[in-house]
């Protein structure tokens, strides 16, 4: 298995632009998590899905952020419009609830100028 | 709510030194406890885990024992290597059906030759 796949690995954009981050979880995993990591705030849970259904989005910072999981093999995190304070590394992680272990992707490093 | 407290880093050790990274938690019931490791430029990966009191998790020379009486899960390694330089995260997850993982803030370890 290729593990959790995220794209792009690096994204540089200008303030006000729309940004879409993509994640392909490990096949057969039933949970998917989106995290944001910064030096100031550490690792923050943004939202998670169970069987493609959003369960808890209380960590989404504001309405500019949205996440979807249209099927078991794909999820997106969208920021519109982006702001410099959104600059961070965004991780996707998937879980097989039988084993309760999170598998993280390599992350997307987002820079908003 | 649940929380995890780790010792602040960075921790700098010479090669072959003994490592301890302290971790304590606050949670109801009997959570599962984890240590994750993040190497530079990568996502987090599970290092070891323990699911009940007095369990010892171990992997790659690292060990941690689930101590319910002191609510602790300290990470130890007898002889560190330069390749162990990374950020280490203590985490917990509640039992009884899968729920989200609560992470500590991470402790950076630097091992010098």
PDB file of C-alpha atoms in Angstrom:
ATOM      1  CA  UNK A   1       0.000   0.000   0.000  1.00  0.00           C
ATOM      2  CA  UNK A   2       1.317   3.460  -0.873  1.00  0.00           C
ATOM      3  CA  UNK A   3       0.153   4.957   2.396  1.00  0.00           C
ATOM      4  CA  UNK A   4      -1.784   8.190   2.710  1.00  0.00           C
ATOM      5  CA  UNK A   5      -1.194  10.412  -0.313  1.00  0.00           C
ATOM      6  CA  UNK A   6      -1.429  14.182  -0.178  1.00  0.00           C
ATOM      7  CA  UNK A   7      -1.136  16.717  -2.934  1.00  0.00           C
ATOM      8  CA  UNK A   8       0.346  19.107  -3.575  1.00  0.00           C
ATOM      9  CA  UNK A   9       3.365  18.765  -1.268  1.00  0.00           C
ATOM     10  CA  UNK A  10       4.052  22.471  -1.426  1.00  0.00           C
ATOM     11  CA  UNK A  11       1.723  25.320  -2.297  1.00  0.00           C
ATOM     12  CA  UNK A  12       2.556  28.998  -2.503  1.00  0.00           C
ATOM     13  CA  UNK A  13      -0.284  31.367  -3.178  1.00  0.00           C
ATOM     14  CA  UNK A  14      -1.270  34.966  -2.723  1.00  0.00           C
ATOM     15  CA  UNK A  15      -3.678  36.287  -0.178  1.00  0.00           C
ATOM     16  CA  UNK A  16      -7.264  36.089  -1.381  1.00  0.00           C
ATOM     17  CA  UNK A  17      -6.754  33.091  -3.644  1.00  0.00           C
ATOM     18  CA  UNK A  18      -8.591  29.808  -3.271  1.00  0.00           C
ATOM     19  CA  UNK A  19      -6.503  26.846  -2.137  1.00  0.00           C
ATOM     20  CA  UNK A  20      -7.496  23.184  -2.415  1.00  0.00           C
ATOM     21  CA  UNK A  21      -5.579  20.460  -0.622  1.00  0.00           C
ATOM     22  CA  UNK A  22      -6.152  16.831  -1.525  1.00  0.00           C
ATOM     23  CA  UNK A  23      -5.895  13.559   0.334  1.00  0.00           C
ATOM     24  CA  UNK A  24      -6.187   9.916  -0.650  1.00  0.00           C
ATOM     25  CA  UNK A  25      -6.532   7.711   2.448  1.00  0.00           C
ATOM     26  CA  UNK A  26      -5.366   4.131   2.781  1.00  0.00           C
ATOM     27  CA  UNK A  27      -7.832   1.767   1.174  1.00  0.00           C
ATOM     28  CA  UNK A  28     -10.211   0.192   3.676  1.00  0.00           C
ATOM     29  CA  UNK A  29      -9.715   2.808   6.369  1.00  0.00           C
ATOM     30  CA  UNK A  30     -12.983   4.182   7.726  1.00  0.00           C
ATOM     31  CA  UNK A  31     -11.834   7.415   9.394  1.00  0.00           C
ATOM     32  CA  UNK A  32     -10.108  10.429   7.887  1.00  0.00           C
ATOM     33  CA  UNK A  33      -8.667  13.380   9.788  1.00  0.00           C
ATOM     34  CA  UNK A  34      -7.384  16.798   8.708  1.00  0.00           C
ATOM     35  CA  UNK A  35      -4.809  18.516  10.929  1.00  0.00           C
ATOM     36  CA  UNK A  36      -2.908  21.793  10.778  1.00  0.00           C
ATOM     37  CA  UNK A  37       0.570  22.175  12.267  1.00  0.00           C
ATOM     38  CA  UNK A  38       2.269  25.477  13.099  1.00  0.00           C
ATOM     39  CA  UNK A  39       5.112  26.426  15.394  1.00  0.00           C
ATOM     40  CA  UNK A  40       2.843  28.641  17.461  1.00  0.00           C
ATOM     41  CA  UNK A  41      -0.115  26.298  17.977  1.00  0.00           C
ATOM     42  CA  UNK A  42       1.345  22.871  17.364  1.00  0.00           C
ATOM     43  CA  UNK A  43      -0.883  20.173  15.888  1.00  0.00           C
ATOM     44  CA  UNK A  44      -4.571  21.103  15.643  1.00  0.00           C
ATOM     45  CA  UNK A  45      -7.411  18.837  14.580  1.00  0.00           C
ATOM     46  CA  UNK A  46      -9.565  20.619  12.018  1.00  0.00           C
ATOM     47  CA  UNK A  47     -12.203  18.044  11.053  1.00  0.00           C
ATOM     48  CA  UNK A  48     -12.719  14.313  10.827  1.00  0.00           C
ATOM     49  CA  UNK A  49     -14.924  11.955   8.851  1.00  0.00           C
ATOM     50  CA  UNK A  50     -16.272   8.474   9.508  1.00  0.00           C
ATOM     51  CA  UNK A  51     -17.332   6.526   6.429  1.00  0.00           C
ATOM     52  CA  UNK A  52     -17.256   9.766   4.412  1.00  0.00           C
ATOM     53  CA  UNK A  53     -19.566  11.605   6.841  1.00  0.00           C
ATOM     54  CA  UNK A  54     -18.217  14.625   8.755  1.00  0.00           C
ATOM     55  CA  UNK A  55     -18.335  13.869  12.478  1.00  0.00           C
ATOM     56  CA  UNK A  56     -16.688  16.834  14.162  1.00  0.00           C
ATOM     57  CA  UNK A  57     -15.729  20.088  12.452  1.00  0.00           C
ATOM     58  CA  UNK A  58     -15.371  22.146  15.608  1.00  0.00           C
ATOM     59  CA  UNK A  59     -11.696  22.693  14.866  1.00  0.00           C
ATOM     60  CA  UNK A  60     -12.288  24.416  11.556  1.00  0.00           C
ATOM     61  CA  UNK A  61     -11.113  27.944  12.262  1.00  0.00           C
ATOM     62  CA  UNK A  62     -13.750  29.852  10.338  1.00  0.00           C
ATOM     63  CA  UNK A  63     -16.109  29.780   7.393  1.00  0.00           C
ATOM     64  CA  UNK A  64     -13.259  30.256   4.957  1.00  0.00           C
ATOM     65  CA  UNK A  65     -12.371  26.618   5.561  1.00  0.00           C
ATOM     66  CA  UNK A  66     -14.416  23.741   4.183  1.00  0.00           C
ATOM     67  CA  UNK A  67     -13.798  20.018   3.787  1.00  0.00           C
ATOM     68  CA  UNK A  68     -15.483  17.312   1.771  1.00  0.00           C
ATOM     69  CA  UNK A  69     -15.186  13.583   1.372  1.00  0.00           C
ATOM     70  CA  UNK A  70     -17.218  12.606  -1.695  1.00  0.00           C
ATOM     71  CA  UNK A  71     -16.111   8.966  -1.524  1.00  0.00           C
ATOM     72  CA  UNK A  72     -13.973   6.612   0.521  1.00  0.00           C
ATOM     73  CA  UNK A  73     -10.824   7.297  -1.479  1.00  0.00           C
ATOM     74  CA  UNK A  74     -10.722  11.079  -1.674  1.00  0.00           C
ATOM     75  CA  UNK A  75     -11.030  14.159   0.502  1.00  0.00           C
ATOM     76  CA  UNK A  76     -10.397  17.855  -0.003  1.00  0.00           C
ATOM     77  CA  UNK A  77      -9.742  20.769   2.302  1.00  0.00           C
ATOM     78  CA  UNK A  78     -10.489  24.130   0.757  1.00  0.00           C
ATOM     79  CA  UNK A  79      -9.579  27.606   1.946  1.00  0.00           C
ATOM     80  CA  UNK A  80     -11.360  30.496   0.260  1.00  0.00           C
ATOM     81  CA  UNK A  81     -10.161  33.205   0.482  1.00  0.00           C
ATOM     82  CA  UNK A  82      -6.730  32.361   1.855  1.00  0.00           C
ATOM     83  CA  UNK A  83      -4.892  34.640   4.317  1.00  0.00           C
ATOM     84  CA  UNK A  84      -1.231  34.771   5.417  1.00  0.00           C
ATOM     85  CA  UNK A  85      -2.168  33.367   8.843  1.00  0.00           C
ATOM     86  CA  UNK A  86      -3.303  30.164   7.104  1.00  0.00           C
ATOM     87  CA  UNK A  87       0.329  29.374   6.323  1.00  0.00           C
ATOM     88  CA  UNK A  88       1.058  26.009   7.923  1.00  0.00           C
ATOM     89  CA  UNK A  89       1.628  22.345   7.185  1.00  0.00           C
ATOM     90  CA  UNK A  90      -1.656  20.520   6.641  1.00  0.00           C
ATOM     91  CA  UNK A  91      -1.763  16.799   7.337  1.00  0.00           C
ATOM     92  CA  UNK A  92      -4.296  14.190   6.436  1.00  0.00           C
ATOM     93  CA  UNK A  93      -4.461  10.957   8.430  1.00  0.00           C
ATOM     94  CA  UNK A  94      -6.547   7.836   7.968  1.00  0.00           C
ATOM     95  CA  UNK A  95      -7.510   5.157  10.466  1.00  0.00           C
ATOM     96  CA  UNK A  96      -8.767   1.608  10.447  1.00  0.00           C
ATOM     97  CA  UNK A  97     -10.911   1.706  13.579  1.00  0.00           C
ATOM     98  CA  UNK A  98     -10.245  -1.988  14.243  1.00  0.00           C
ATOM     99  CA  UNK A  99      -6.622  -1.168  15.037  1.00  0.00           C
ATOM    100  CA  UNK A 100      -7.043   2.442  16.176  1.00  0.00           C
ATOM    101  CA  UNK A 101      -3.765   3.661  14.667  1.00  0.00           C
ATOM    102  CA  UNK A 102      -3.520   6.903  12.725  1.00  0.00           C
ATOM    103  CA  UNK A 103      -1.495   6.838   9.502  1.00  0.00           C
ATOM    104  CA  UNK A 104      -0.368  10.285   8.477  1.00  0.00           C
ATOM    105  CA  UNK A 105       0.354  11.581   5.017  1.00  0.00           C
ATOM    106  CA  UNK A 106       3.532  13.559   4.259  1.00  0.00           C
ATOM    107  CA  UNK A 107       1.706  16.872   4.568  1.00  0.00           C
ATOM    108  CA  UNK A 108       1.154  19.910   2.369  1.00  0.00           C
ATOM    109  CA  UNK A 109       3.235  22.963   3.227  1.00  0.00           C
ATOM    110  CA  UNK A 110       1.074  26.003   2.465  1.00  0.00           C
ATOM    111  CA  UNK A 111       2.519  29.485   2.217  1.00  0.00           C
ATOM    112  CA  UNK A 112       0.140  32.403   1.716  1.00  0.00           C
ATOM    113  CA  UNK A 113       1.901  35.612   0.737  1.00  0.00           C
TER     114      UNK A 113
ATOM    115  CA  UNK B   1     -11.751  17.324  28.633  1.00  0.00           C
ATOM    116  CA  UNK B   2      -8.835  15.071  27.860  1.00  0.00           C
ATOM    117  CA  UNK B   3      -5.353  16.561  27.754  1.00  0.00           C
ATOM    118  CA  UNK B   4      -1.725  15.509  27.401  1.00  0.00           C
ATOM    119  CA  UNK B   5       1.248  17.354  28.877  1.00  0.00           C
ATOM    120  CA  UNK B   6       4.797  16.771  27.676  1.00  0.00           C
ATOM    121  CA  UNK B   7       8.100  18.150  28.827  1.00  0.00           C
ATOM    122  CA  UNK B   8       9.204  21.135  26.813  1.00  0.00           C
ATOM    123  CA  UNK B   9      12.095  20.796  24.446  1.00  0.00           C
ATOM    124  CA  UNK B  10      14.358  20.903  22.806  1.00  0.00           C
ATOM    125  CA  UNK B  11      16.215  18.042  24.411  1.00  0.00           C
ATOM    126  CA  UNK B  12      19.831  17.786  23.310  1.00  0.00           C
ATOM    127  CA  UNK B  13      21.772  14.610  24.027  1.00  0.00           C
ATOM    128  CA  UNK B  14      25.039  13.106  22.975  1.00  0.00           C
ATOM    129  CA  UNK B  15      24.982   9.857  21.039  1.00  0.00           C
ATOM    130  CA  UNK B  16      24.567   6.774  23.278  1.00  0.00           C
ATOM    131  CA  UNK B  17      23.060   8.815  26.122  1.00  0.00           C
ATOM    132  CA  UNK B  18      19.938   7.717  27.990  1.00  0.00           C
ATOM    133  CA  UNK B  19      16.688   9.372  26.958  1.00  0.00           C
ATOM    134  CA  UNK B  20      13.598  10.147  28.986  1.00  0.00           C
ATOM    135  CA  UNK B  21      10.747  12.296  27.700  1.00  0.00           C
ATOM    136  CA  UNK B  22       8.057  12.832  30.293  1.00  0.00           C
ATOM    137  CA  UNK B  23       4.371  12.628  29.487  1.00  0.00           C
ATOM    138  CA  UNK B  24       1.368  12.902  31.786  1.00  0.00           C
ATOM    139  CA  UNK B  25      -2.280  12.868  30.891  1.00  0.00           C
ATOM    140  CA  UNK B  26      -5.699  13.855  32.172  1.00  0.00           C
ATOM    141  CA  UNK B  27      -8.607  11.733  31.032  1.00  0.00           C
ATOM    142  CA  UNK B  28     -11.648   9.909  32.275  1.00  0.00           C
ATOM    143  CA  UNK B  29     -11.762   6.149  32.199  1.00  0.00           C
ATOM    144  CA  UNK B  30      -9.066   4.032  30.614  1.00  0.00           C
ATOM    145  CA  UNK B  31      -7.685   5.612  27.450  1.00  0.00           C
ATOM    146  CA  UNK B  32      -5.156   4.071  25.100  1.00  0.00           C
ATOM    147  CA  UNK B  33      -1.789   5.858  25.116  1.00  0.00           C
ATOM    148  CA  UNK B  34       0.570   6.426  22.212  1.00  0.00           C
ATOM    149  CA  UNK B  35       3.922   7.871  21.257  1.00  0.00           C
ATOM    150  CA  UNK B  36       4.237   9.232  17.726  1.00  0.00           C
ATOM    151  CA  UNK B  37       7.459  10.397  16.070  1.00  0.00           C
ATOM    152  CA  UNK B  38       7.845  13.033  13.371  1.00  0.00           C
ATOM    153  CA  UNK B  39      11.074  13.124  11.378  1.00  0.00           C
ATOM    154  CA  UNK B  40      11.960  16.364   9.555  1.00  0.00           C
ATOM    155  CA  UNK B  41       9.734  16.992   6.561  1.00  0.00           C
ATOM    156  CA  UNK B  42       7.475  14.019   7.257  1.00  0.00           C
ATOM    157  CA  UNK B  43       4.150  13.250   8.850  1.00  0.00           C
ATOM    158  CA  UNK B  44       3.725  11.650  12.254  1.00  0.00           C
ATOM    159  CA  UNK B  45       4.123   7.889  12.546  1.00  0.00           C
ATOM    160  CA  UNK B  46       3.200   5.618  15.395  1.00  0.00           C
ATOM    161  CA  UNK B  47       6.199   4.611  17.496  1.00  0.00           C
ATOM    162  CA  UNK B  48       4.520   2.540  20.216  1.00  0.00           C
ATOM    163  CA  UNK B  49       1.293   2.198  22.138  1.00  0.00           C
ATOM    164  CA  UNK B  50      -0.251   0.731  25.282  1.00  0.00           C
ATOM    165  CA  UNK B  51      -3.920   0.017  25.759  1.00  0.00           C
ATOM    166  CA  UNK B  52      -4.256  -0.750  29.470  1.00  0.00           C
ATOM    167  CA  UNK B  53      -2.634  -0.061  32.813  1.00  0.00           C
ATOM    168  CA  UNK B  54       0.834  -1.574  33.335  1.00  0.00           C
ATOM    169  CA  UNK B  55       1.189  -2.403  29.646  1.00  0.00           C
ATOM    170  CA  UNK B  56       4.605  -1.651  28.188  1.00  0.00           C
ATOM    171  CA  UNK B  57       4.842  -0.529  24.591  1.00  0.00           C
ATOM    172  CA  UNK B  58       8.156  -0.956  22.817  1.00  0.00           C
ATOM    173  CA  UNK B  59       9.626  -0.433  19.369  1.00  0.00           C
ATOM    174  CA  UNK B  60      13.062   0.359  17.902  1.00  0.00           C
ATOM    175  CA  UNK B  61      14.642   0.366  21.376  1.00  0.00           C
ATOM    176  CA  UNK B  62      12.082   2.821  22.764  1.00  0.00           C
ATOM    177  CA  UNK B  63       9.836   1.861  25.680  1.00  0.00           C
ATOM    178  CA  UNK B  64       6.979   3.402  27.634  1.00  0.00           C
ATOM    179  CA  UNK B  65       4.880   1.969  30.458  1.00  0.00           C
ATOM    180  CA  UNK B  66       1.245   2.899  31.077  1.00  0.00           C
ATOM    181  CA  UNK B  67       1.132   4.035  34.725  1.00  0.00           C
ATOM    182  CA  UNK B  68      -2.435   4.696  35.775  1.00  0.00           C
ATOM    183  CA  UNK B  69      -1.554   5.578  39.370  1.00  0.00           C
ATOM    184  CA  UNK B  70       0.634   8.467  38.212  1.00  0.00           C
ATOM    185  CA  UNK B  71      -1.244   9.087  34.910  1.00  0.00           C
ATOM    186  CA  UNK B  72       2.046   8.936  33.067  1.00  0.00           C
ATOM    187  CA  UNK B  73       3.507   7.374  29.922  1.00  0.00           C
ATOM    188  CA  UNK B  74       7.173   8.396  29.860  1.00  0.00           C
ATOM    189  CA  UNK B  75       9.246   7.534  26.803  1.00  0.00           C
ATOM    190  CA  UNK B  76      12.698   5.997  27.374  1.00  0.00           C
ATOM    191  CA  UNK B  77      15.573   4.707  25.311  1.00  0.00           C
ATOM    192  CA  UNK B  78      18.808   3.343  26.690  1.00  0.00           C
ATOM    193  CA  UNK B  79      21.177   4.596  24.009  1.00  0.00           C
ATOM    194  CA  UNK B  80      20.105   7.217  21.485  1.00  0.00           C
ATOM    195  CA  UNK B  81      21.496   7.585  17.991  1.00  0.00           C
ATOM    196  CA  UNK B  82      21.779  10.592  15.714  1.00  0.00           C
ATOM    197  CA  UNK B  83      19.017   9.047  13.608  1.00  0.00           C
ATOM    198  CA  UNK B  84      16.619   9.392  16.571  1.00  0.00           C
ATOM    199  CA  UNK B  85      16.622  13.171  16.168  1.00  0.00           C
ATOM    200  CA  UNK B  86      12.966  14.050  15.636  1.00  0.00           C
ATOM    201  CA  UNK B  87       9.906  15.460  17.372  1.00  0.00           C
ATOM    202  CA  UNK B  88       8.091  13.063  19.702  1.00  0.00           C
ATOM    203  CA  UNK B  89       4.380  13.384  20.473  1.00  0.00           C
ATOM    204  CA  UNK B  90       2.564  11.749  23.360  1.00  0.00           C
ATOM    205  CA  UNK B  91      -1.125  11.120  22.696  1.00  0.00           C
ATOM    206  CA  UNK B  92      -4.243   9.428  24.024  1.00  0.00           C
ATOM    207  CA  UNK B  93      -7.468   8.063  22.627  1.00  0.00           C
ATOM    208  CA  UNK B  94     -10.533   7.027  24.558  1.00  0.00           C
ATOM    209  CA  UNK B  95     -11.586   3.403  24.519  1.00  0.00           C
ATOM    210  CA  UNK B  96     -15.097   2.149  23.777  1.00  0.00           C
ATOM    211  CA  UNK B  97     -15.437   2.955  20.134  1.00  0.00           C
ATOM    212  CA  UNK B  98     -13.079   5.015  18.103  1.00  0.00           C
ATOM    213  CA  UNK B  99     -12.704   8.644  18.981  1.00  0.00           C
ATOM    214  CA  UNK B 100     -10.256  11.323  18.038  1.00  0.00           C
ATOM    215  CA  UNK B 101      -6.702  11.365  19.339  1.00  0.00           C
ATOM    216  CA  UNK B 102      -5.565  14.076  21.740  1.00  0.00           C
ATOM    217  CA  UNK B 103      -1.934  15.013  21.095  1.00  0.00           C
ATOM    218  CA  UNK B 104       0.617  16.693  23.322  1.00  0.00           C
ATOM    219  CA  UNK B 105       2.598  19.641  22.037  1.00  0.00           C
ATOM    220  CA  UNK B 106       5.605  17.577  21.010  1.00  0.00           C
ATOM    221  CA  UNK B 107       9.184  17.416  22.292  1.00  0.00           C
ATOM    222  CA  UNK B 108      12.052  17.981  19.919  1.00  0.00           C
ATOM    223  CA  UNK B 109      15.033  15.688  20.408  1.00  0.00           C
ATOM    224  CA  UNK B 110      18.421  16.503  18.952  1.00  0.00           C
ATOM    225  CA  UNK B 111      21.181  13.918  19.209  1.00  0.00           C
ATOM    226  CA  UNK B 112      24.705  15.118  18.527  1.00  0.00           C
ATOM    227  CA  UNK B 113      27.593  12.827  17.538  1.00  0.00           C
TER     228      UNK B 113
END
